[in-house]
Amino acid sequence: MSSPRPRGAPSTLIVEVDYIEPGRWIVAIDAPGGSFSTETNAASKVEAAARAAIAEVLRVVDVELVFVGFDGRPWSPSATD
């Protein structure tokens, strides 16, 4: 079971979002121990996909996410409309 934030776990993670093609978004999480990624089918599902991957890989649920596009600029689902 995931705990809020284990000792030594990051409090903030950078999440890079890349649109690949219709219905395909890659979400790359830059974690202290190395990067990992997940995929989703809609911009509106990016945050949920990132949080689920972080909970599974890092066992952390209480973490701030900073979303950026492939160009490093801030990203949000509303920016894709």
mmCIF file of N, CA, C and O in Angstrom:
data_model
loop_
_atom_site.group_PDB
_atom_site.id
_atom_site.type_symbol
_atom_site.label_atom_id
_atom_site.label_comp_id
_atom_site.label_asym_id
_atom_site.label_seq_id
_atom_site.Cartn_x
_atom_site.Cartn_y
_atom_site.Cartn_z
ATOM 1 N N MET A 1 0.843 -1.187 0.000
ATOM 2 C CA MET A 1 0.000 0.000 0.000
ATOM 3 C C MET A 1 0.882 1.241 0.000
ATOM 4 O O MET A 1 1.918 1.295 0.638
ATOM 5 N N SER A 2 0.466 2.274 -0.709
ATOM 6 C CA SER A 2 1.239 3.506 -0.800
ATOM 7 C C SER A 2 1.068 4.338 0.451
ATOM 8 O O SER A 2 -0.011 4.422 1.017
ATOM 9 N N SER A 3 2.157 4.965 0.849
ATOM 10 C CA SER A 3 2.093 5.877 1.980
ATOM 11 C C SER A 3 2.155 7.290 1.431
ATOM 12 O O SER A 3 2.572 7.500 0.301
ATOM 13 N N PRO A 4 1.751 8.285 2.221
ATOM 14 C CA PRO A 4 1.757 9.653 1.714
ATOM 15 C C PRO A 4 3.111 10.071 1.147
ATOM 16 O O PRO A 4 3.201 10.443 0.008
ATOM 17 N N ARG A 5 4.177 10.021 1.913
ATOM 18 C CA ARG A 5 5.502 10.323 1.387
ATOM 19 C C ARG A 5 6.540 9.704 2.296
ATOM 20 O O ARG A 5 6.838 10.226 3.360
ATOM 21 N N PRO A 6 7.125 8.609 1.883
ATOM 22 C CA PRO A 6 8.163 7.993 2.701
ATOM 23 C C PRO A 6 9.350 8.929 2.866
ATOM 24 O O PRO A 6 9.610 9.780 2.021
ATOM 25 N N ARG A 7 10.072 8.744 3.946
ATOM 26 C CA ARG A 7 11.258 9.545 4.203
ATOM 27 C C ARG A 7 12.195 9.455 3.001
ATOM 28 O O ARG A 7 12.462 8.386 2.478
ATOM 29 N N GLY A 8 12.677 10.600 2.554
ATOM 30 C CA GLY A 8 13.591 10.646 1.426
ATOM 31 C C GLY A 8 12.918 10.668 0.068
ATOM 32 O O GLY A 8 13.579 10.825 -0.954
ATOM 33 N N ALA A 9 11.602 10.517 0.017
ATOM 34 C CA ALA A 9 10.885 10.559 -1.259
ATOM 35 C C ALA A 9 10.799 12.001 -1.744
ATOM 36 O O ALA A 9 10.771 12.941 -0.946
ATOM 37 N N PRO A 10 10.768 12.201 -3.053
ATOM 38 C CA PRO A 10 10.706 13.569 -3.584
ATOM 39 C C PRO A 10 9.382 14.240 -3.245
ATOM 40 O O PRO A 10 8.347 13.579 -3.143
ATOM 41 N N SER A 11 9.416 15.553 -3.064
ATOM 42 C CA SER A 11 8.184 16.293 -2.812
ATOM 43 C C SER A 11 7.638 16.881 -4.108
ATOM 44 O O SER A 11 6.470 17.226 -4.191
ATOM 45 N N THR A 12 8.484 16.993 -5.138
ATOM 46 C CA THR A 12 8.092 17.529 -6.436
ATOM 47 C C THR A 12 8.734 16.698 -7.533
ATOM 48 O O THR A 12 9.903 16.336 -7.432
ATOM 49 N N LEU A 13 7.971 16.406 -8.566
ATOM 50 C CA LEU A 13 8.499 15.678 -9.717
ATOM 51 C C LEU A 13 8.157 16.426 -10.994
ATOM 52 O O LEU A 13 7.070 17.001 -11.123
ATOM 53 N N ILE A 14 9.074 16.417 -11.947
ATOM 54 C CA ILE A 14 8.842 16.998 -13.269
ATOM 55 C C ILE A 14 8.235 15.911 -14.148
ATOM 56 O O ILE A 14 8.749 14.790 -14.217
ATOM 57 N N VAL A 15 7.148 16.256 -14.819
ATOM 58 C CA VAL A 15 6.455 15.320 -15.700
ATOM 59 C C VAL A 15 6.434 15.923 -17.101
ATOM 60 O O VAL A 15 5.854 16.984 -17.319
ATOM 61 N N GLU A 16 7.089 15.249 -18.046
ATOM 62 C CA GLU A 16 7.104 15.717 -19.433
ATOM 63 C C GLU A 16 5.992 15.019 -20.197
ATOM 64 O O GLU A 16 5.852 13.797 -20.150
ATOM 65 N N VAL A 17 5.209 15.820 -20.910
ATOM 66 C CA VAL A 17 4.060 15.308 -21.656
ATOM 67 C C VAL A 17 4.319 15.486 -23.144
ATOM 68 O O VAL A 17 4.624 16.583 -23.603
ATOM 69 N N ASP A 18 4.207 14.393 -23.890
ATOM 70 C CA ASP A 18 4.419 14.435 -25.336
ATOM 71 C C ASP A 18 3.205 13.863 -26.060
ATOM 72 O O ASP A 18 2.805 12.729 -25.803
ATOM 73 N N TYR A 19 2.650 14.666 -26.963
ATOM 74 C CA TYR A 19 1.571 14.200 -27.835
ATOM 75 C C TYR A 19 2.227 13.427 -28.974
ATOM 76 O O TYR A 19 3.111 13.940 -29.664
ATOM 77 N N ILE A 20 1.823 12.195 -29.173
ATOM 78 C CA ILE A 20 2.420 11.360 -30.204
ATOM 79 C C ILE A 20 1.557 11.331 -31.460
ATOM 80 O O ILE A 20 2.040 11.564 -32.562
ATOM 81 N N GLU A 21 0.291 11.034 -31.275
ATOM 82 C CA GLU A 21 -0.671 10.957 -32.379
ATOM 83 C C GLU A 21 -2.060 10.964 -31.758
ATOM 84 O O GLU A 21 -2.183 10.848 -30.535
ATOM 85 N N PRO A 22 -3.117 11.097 -32.566
ATOM 86 C CA PRO A 22 -4.459 11.100 -31.976
ATOM 87 C C PRO A 22 -4.666 9.890 -31.063
ATOM 88 O O PRO A 22 -4.380 8.747 -31.444
ATOM 89 N N GLY A 23 -5.075 10.173 -29.843
ATOM 90 C CA GLY A 23 -5.332 9.111 -28.874
ATOM 91 C C GLY A 23 -4.096 8.519 -28.231
ATOM 92 O O GLY A 23 -4.167 7.459 -27.608
ATOM 93 N N ARG A 24 -2.961 9.220 -28.324
ATOM 94 C CA ARG A 24 -1.732 8.670 -27.731
ATOM 95 C C ARG A 24 -0.867 9.784 -27.138
ATOM 96 O O ARG A 24 -0.339 10.616 -27.857
ATOM 97 N N TRP A 25 -0.732 9.756 -25.815
ATOM 98 C CA TRP A 25 0.086 10.706 -25.070
ATOM 99 C C TRP A 25 1.101 9.921 -24.253
ATOM 100 O O TRP A 25 0.755 8.969 -23.562
ATOM 101 N N ILE A 26 2.355 10.324 -24.305
ATOM 102 C CA ILE A 26 3.406 9.718 -23.499
ATOM 103 C C ILE A 26 3.670 10.652 -22.323
ATOM 104 O O ILE A 26 3.799 11.868 -22.494
ATOM 105 N N VAL A 27 3.755 10.086 -21.145
ATOM 106 C CA VAL A 27 3.973 10.840 -19.914
ATOM 107 C C VAL A 27 5.264 10.318 -19.286
ATOM 108 O O VAL A 27 5.320 9.180 -18.835
ATOM 109 N N ALA A 28 6.316 11.145 -19.287
ATOM 110 C CA ALA A 28 7.620 10.742 -18.742
ATOM 111 C C ALA A 28 7.846 11.436 -17.406
ATOM 112 O O ALA A 28 7.745 12.659 -17.308
ATOM 113 N N ILE A 29 8.145 10.656 -16.384
ATOM 114 C CA ILE A 29 8.359 11.181 -15.038
ATOM 115 C C ILE A 29 9.844 11.148 -14.738
ATOM 116 O O ILE A 29 10.491 10.107 -14.841
ATOM 117 N N ASP A 30 10.398 12.303 -14.381
ATOM 118 C CA ASP A 30 11.822 12.421 -14.054
ATOM 119 C C ASP A 30 11.976 12.268 -12.546
ATOM 120 O O ASP A 30 11.725 13.196 -11.792
ATOM 121 N N ALA A 31 12.382 11.071 -12.103
ATOM 122 C CA ALA A 31 12.521 10.775 -10.681
ATOM 123 C C ALA A 31 14.001 10.723 -10.296
ATOM 124 O O ALA A 31 14.857 10.510 -11.155
ATOM 125 N N PRO A 32 14.319 10.930 -9.027
ATOM 126 C CA PRO A 32 15.718 10.907 -8.585
ATOM 127 C C PRO A 32 16.469 9.626 -8.961
ATOM 128 O O PRO A 32 17.633 9.675 -9.317
ATOM 129 N N GLY A 33 15.812 8.481 -8.932
ATOM 130 C CA GLY A 33 16.468 7.219 -9.253
ATOM 131 C C GLY A 33 16.478 6.894 -10.734
ATOM 132 O O GLY A 33 17.009 5.868 -11.154
ATOM 133 N N GLY A 34 15.891 7.743 -11.549
ATOM 134 C CA GLY A 34 15.818 7.516 -12.989
ATOM 135 C C GLY A 34 14.422 7.794 -13.512
ATOM 136 O O GLY A 34 13.455 7.823 -12.761
ATOM 137 N N SER A 35 14.336 7.992 -14.794
ATOM 138 C CA SER A 35 13.051 8.304 -15.417
ATOM 139 C C SER A 35 12.262 7.040 -15.735
ATOM 140 O O SER A 35 12.832 5.978 -15.935
ATOM 141 N N PHE A 36 10.951 7.191 -15.788
ATOM 142 C CA PHE A 36 10.067 6.131 -16.232
ATOM 143 C C PHE A 36 8.886 6.790 -16.912
ATOM 144 O O PHE A 36 8.701 8.003 -16.822
ATOM 145 N N SER A 37 8.099 6.017 -17.636
ATOM 146 C CA SER A 37 7.006 6.620 -18.391
ATOM 147 C C SER A 37 5.767 5.744 -18.384
ATOM 148 O O SER A 37 5.801 4.570 -18.017
ATOM 149 N N THR A 38 4.687 6.360 -18.818
ATOM 150 C CA THR A 38 3.424 5.670 -19.009
ATOM 151 C C THR A 38 2.751 6.307 -20.210
ATOM 152 O O THR A 38 3.276 7.271 -20.779
ATOM 153 N N GLU A 39 1.634 5.780 -20.593
ATOM 154 C CA GLU A 39 0.938 6.269 -21.777
ATOM 155 C C GLU A 39 -0.540 6.371 -21.473
ATOM 156 O O GLU A 39 -1.075 5.606 -20.662
ATOM 157 N N THR A 40 -1.213 7.323 -22.099
ATOM 158 C CA THR A 40 -2.659 7.454 -21.951
ATOM 159 C C THR A 40 -3.245 7.872 -23.290
ATOM 160 O O THR A 40 -2.507 8.215 -24.220
ATOM 161 N N ASN A 41 -4.579 7.866 -23.375
ATOM 162 C CA ASN A 41 -5.217 8.144 -24.658
ATOM 163 C C ASN A 41 -5.851 9.526 -24.761
ATOM 164 O O ASN A 41 -6.490 9.833 -25.760
ATOM 165 N N ALA A 42 -5.707 10.371 -23.748
ATOM 166 C CA ALA A 42 -6.304 11.706 -23.800
ATOM 167 C C ALA A 42 -5.546 12.667 -22.887
ATOM 168 O O ALA A 42 -5.071 12.280 -21.822
ATOM 169 N N ALA A 43 -5.471 13.922 -23.308
ATOM 170 C CA ALA A 43 -4.800 14.939 -22.500
ATOM 171 C C ALA A 43 -5.435 15.065 -21.125
ATOM 172 O O ALA A 43 -4.741 15.251 -20.124
ATOM 173 N N SER A 44 -6.745 14.912 -21.059
ATOM 174 C CA SER A 44 -7.450 15.041 -19.778
ATOM 175 C C SER A 44 -7.099 13.930 -18.790
ATOM 176 O O SER A 44 -7.381 14.051 -17.599
ATOM 177 N N LYS A 45 -6.479 12.850 -19.268
ATOM 178 C CA LYS A 45 -6.116 11.724 -18.404
ATOM 179 C C LYS A 45 -4.641 11.707 -18.017
ATOM 180 O O LYS A 45 -4.193 10.807 -17.311
ATOM 181 N N VAL A 46 -3.883 12.705 -18.462
ATOM 182 C CA VAL A 46 -2.439 12.725 -18.215
ATOM 183 C C VAL A 46 -2.110 12.743 -16.731
ATOM 184 O O VAL A 46 -1.279 11.970 -16.265
ATOM 185 N N GLU A 47 -2.733 13.627 -15.971
ATOM 186 C CA GLU A 47 -2.394 13.710 -14.545
ATOM 187 C C GLU A 47 -2.718 12.410 -13.821
ATOM 188 O O GLU A 47 -1.910 11.909 -13.024
ATOM 189 N N ALA A 48 -3.872 11.822 -14.089
ATOM 190 C CA ALA A 48 -4.239 10.567 -13.436
ATOM 191 C C ALA A 48 -3.258 9.451 -13.807
ATOM 192 O O ALA A 48 -2.855 8.658 -12.953
ATOM 193 N N ALA A 49 -2.844 9.407 -15.069
ATOM 194 C CA ALA A 49 -1.882 8.390 -15.505
ATOM 195 C C ALA A 49 -0.538 8.588 -14.817
ATOM 196 O O ALA A 49 0.096 7.617 -14.375
ATOM 197 N N ALA A 50 -0.104 9.834 -14.703
ATOM 198 C CA ALA A 50 1.167 10.130 -14.036
ATOM 199 C C ALA A 50 1.102 9.731 -12.566
ATOM 200 O O ALA A 50 2.012 9.074 -12.053
ATOM 201 N N ARG A 51 0.030 10.106 -11.898
ATOM 202 C CA ARG A 51 -0.099 9.781 -10.470
ATOM 203 C C ARG A 51 -0.158 8.271 -10.240
ATOM 204 O O ARG A 51 0.429 7.754 -9.291
ATOM 205 N N ALA A 52 -0.853 7.545 -11.112
ATOM 206 C CA ALA A 52 -0.930 6.088 -10.973
ATOM 207 C C ALA A 52 0.447 5.455 -11.166
ATOM 208 O O ALA A 52 0.837 4.559 -10.412
ATOM 209 N N ALA A 53 1.196 5.927 -12.150
ATOM 210 C CA ALA A 53 2.539 5.389 -12.400
ATOM 211 C C ALA A 53 3.474 5.697 -11.230
ATOM 212 O O ALA A 53 4.251 4.839 -10.805
ATOM 213 N N ILE A 54 3.392 6.899 -10.697
ATOM 214 C CA ILE A 54 4.230 7.295 -9.563
ATOM 215 C C ILE A 54 3.900 6.444 -8.336
ATOM 216 O O ILE A 54 4.792 5.967 -7.639
ATOM 217 N N ALA A 55 2.615 6.227 -8.095
ATOM 218 C CA ALA A 55 2.214 5.397 -6.951
ATOM 219 C C ALA A 55 2.727 3.973 -7.112
ATOM 220 O O ALA A 55 3.189 3.361 -6.151
ATOM 221 N N GLU A 56 2.680 3.449 -8.325
ATOM 222 C CA GLU A 56 3.127 2.077 -8.564
ATOM 223 C C GLU A 56 4.650 1.939 -8.490
ATOM 224 O O GLU A 56 5.167 1.029 -7.844
ATOM 225 N N VAL A 57 5.365 2.854 -9.119
ATOM 226 C CA VAL A 57 6.830 2.742 -9.197
ATOM 227 C C VAL A 57 7.521 3.240 -7.933
ATOM 228 O O VAL A 57 8.417 2.585 -7.404
ATOM 229 N N LEU A 58 7.110 4.408 -7.438
ATOM 230 C CA LEU A 58 7.794 5.019 -6.300
ATOM 231 C C LEU A 58 7.087 4.784 -4.964
ATOM 232 O O LEU A 58 7.634 5.123 -3.919
ATOM 233 N N ARG A 59 5.856 4.274 -5.016
ATOM 234 C CA ARG A 59 5.065 4.069 -3.804
ATOM 235 C C ARG A 59 4.835 5.388 -3.061
ATOM 236 O O ARG A 59 4.893 5.451 -1.841
ATOM 237 N N VAL A 60 4.590 6.448 -3.844
ATOM 238 C CA VAL A 60 4.368 7.787 -3.300
ATOM 239 C C VAL A 60 3.068 8.325 -3.887
ATOM 240 O O VAL A 60 2.839 8.214 -5.089
ATOM 241 N N VAL A 61 2.223 8.888 -3.045
ATOM 242 C CA VAL A 61 0.993 9.502 -3.540
ATOM 243 C C VAL A 61 0.929 11.001 -3.243
ATOM 244 O O VAL A 61 0.211 11.726 -3.915
ATOM 245 N N ASP A 62 1.670 11.453 -2.259
ATOM 246 C CA ASP A 62 1.652 12.858 -1.854
ATOM 247 C C ASP A 62 2.860 13.561 -2.465
ATOM 248 O O ASP A 62 3.904 13.697 -1.826
ATOM 249 N N VAL A 63 2.710 13.972 -3.727
ATOM 250 C CA VAL A 63 3.818 14.613 -4.426
ATOM 251 C C VAL A 63 3.262 15.682 -5.368
ATOM 252 O O VAL A 63 2.204 15.499 -5.967
ATOM 253 N N GLU A 64 3.952 16.800 -5.449
ATOM 254 C CA GLU A 64 3.562 17.858 -6.377
ATOM 255 C C GLU A 64 4.112 17.509 -7.748
ATOM 256 O O GLU A 64 5.266 17.099 -7.889
ATOM 257 N N LEU A 65 3.290 17.690 -8.775
ATOM 258 C CA LEU A 65 3.726 17.423 -10.140
ATOM 259 C C LEU A 65 3.825 18.732 -10.907
ATOM 260 O O LEU A 65 2.927 19.570 -10.840
ATOM 261 N N VAL A 66 4.924 18.900 -11.628
ATOM 262 C CA VAL A 66 5.122 20.055 -12.492
ATOM 263 C C VAL A 66 5.117 19.525 -13.917
ATOM 264 O O VAL A 66 6.015 18.779 -14.319
ATOM 265 N N PHE A 67 4.083 19.877 -14.677
ATOM 266 C CA PHE A 67 3.934 19.380 -16.038
ATOM 267 C C PHE A 67 4.600 20.318 -17.037
ATOM 268 O O PHE A 67 4.386 21.531 -16.993
ATOM 269 N N VAL A 68 5.401 19.734 -17.924
ATOM 270 C CA VAL A 68 6.047 20.496 -18.988
ATOM 271 C C VAL A 68 5.862 19.743 -20.299
ATOM 272 O O VAL A 68 5.722 18.519 -20.323
ATOM 273 N N GLY A 69 5.879 20.491 -21.386
ATOM 274 C CA GLY A 69 5.818 19.886 -22.709
ATOM 275 C C GLY A 69 7.203 19.430 -23.124
ATOM 276 O O GLY A 69 8.195 19.654 -22.414
ATOM 277 N N PHE A 70 7.304 18.824 -24.304
ATOM 278 C CA PHE A 70 8.598 18.346 -24.793
ATOM 279 C C PHE A 70 9.604 19.480 -24.954
ATOM 280 O O PHE A 70 10.806 19.260 -24.933
ATOM 281 N N ASP A 71 9.100 20.707 -25.068
ATOM 282 C CA ASP A 71 9.965 21.883 -25.227
ATOM 283 C C ASP A 71 10.356 22.511 -23.890
ATOM 284 O O ASP A 71 11.047 23.522 -23.852
ATOM 285 N N GLY A 72 9.907 21.923 -22.780
ATOM 286 C CA GLY A 72 10.256 22.432 -21.457
ATOM 287 C C GLY A 72 9.339 23.517 -20.936
ATOM 288 O O GLY A 72 9.490 23.965 -19.800
ATOM 289 N N ARG A 73 8.398 23.951 -21.745
ATOM 290 C CA ARG A 73 7.462 24.994 -21.295
ATOM 291 C C ARG A 73 6.331 24.371 -20.497
ATOM 292 O O ARG A 73 6.009 23.189 -20.670
ATOM 293 N N PRO A 74 5.707 25.137 -19.605
ATOM 294 C CA PRO A 74 4.596 24.617 -18.811
ATOM 295 C C PRO A 74 3.517 24.005 -19.716
ATOM 296 O O PRO A 74 3.257 24.507 -20.815
ATOM 297 N N TRP A 75 2.914 22.926 -19.236
ATOM 298 C CA TRP A 75 1.881 22.215 -20.001
ATOM 299 C C TRP A 75 0.667 22.003 -19.129
ATOM 300 O O TRP A 75 0.782 21.771 -17.921
ATOM 301 N N SER A 76 -0.498 22.068 -19.743
ATOM 302 C CA SER A 76 -1.745 21.698 -19.060
ATOM 303 C C SER A 76 -2.704 21.171 -20.115
ATOM 304 O O SER A 76 -2.583 21.520 -21.298
ATOM 305 N N PRO A 77 -3.664 20.339 -19.705
ATOM 306 C CA PRO A 77 -4.621 19.822 -20.682
ATOM 307 C C PRO A 77 -5.360 20.918 -21.424
ATOM 308 O O PRO A 77 -5.656 20.795 -22.608
ATOM 309 N N SER A 78 -5.646 22.033 -20.741
ATOM 310 C CA SER A 78 -6.377 23.131 -21.395
ATOM 311 C C SER A 78 -5.545 23.774 -22.501
ATOM 312 O O SER A 78 -6.095 24.349 -23.432
ATOM 313 N N ALA A 79 -4.231 23.653 -22.451
ATOM 314 C CA ALA A 79 -3.360 24.216 -23.490
ATOM 315 C C ALA A 79 -3.458 23.429 -24.790
ATOM 316 O O ALA A 79 -3.011 23.882 -25.826
ATOM 317 N N THR A 80 -4.052 22.238 -24.730
ATOM 318 C CA THR A 80 -4.161 21.408 -25.927
ATOM 319 C C THR A 80 -5.439 21.642 -26.687
ATOM 320 O O THR A 80 -5.624 21.116 -27.768
ATOM 321 N N ASP A 81 -6.364 22.420 -26.116
ATOM 322 C CA ASP A 81 -7.653 22.695 -26.784
ATOM 323 C C ASP A 81 -7.496 23.675 -27.919
ATOM 324 O O ASP A 81 -6.631 24.466 -27.990
#
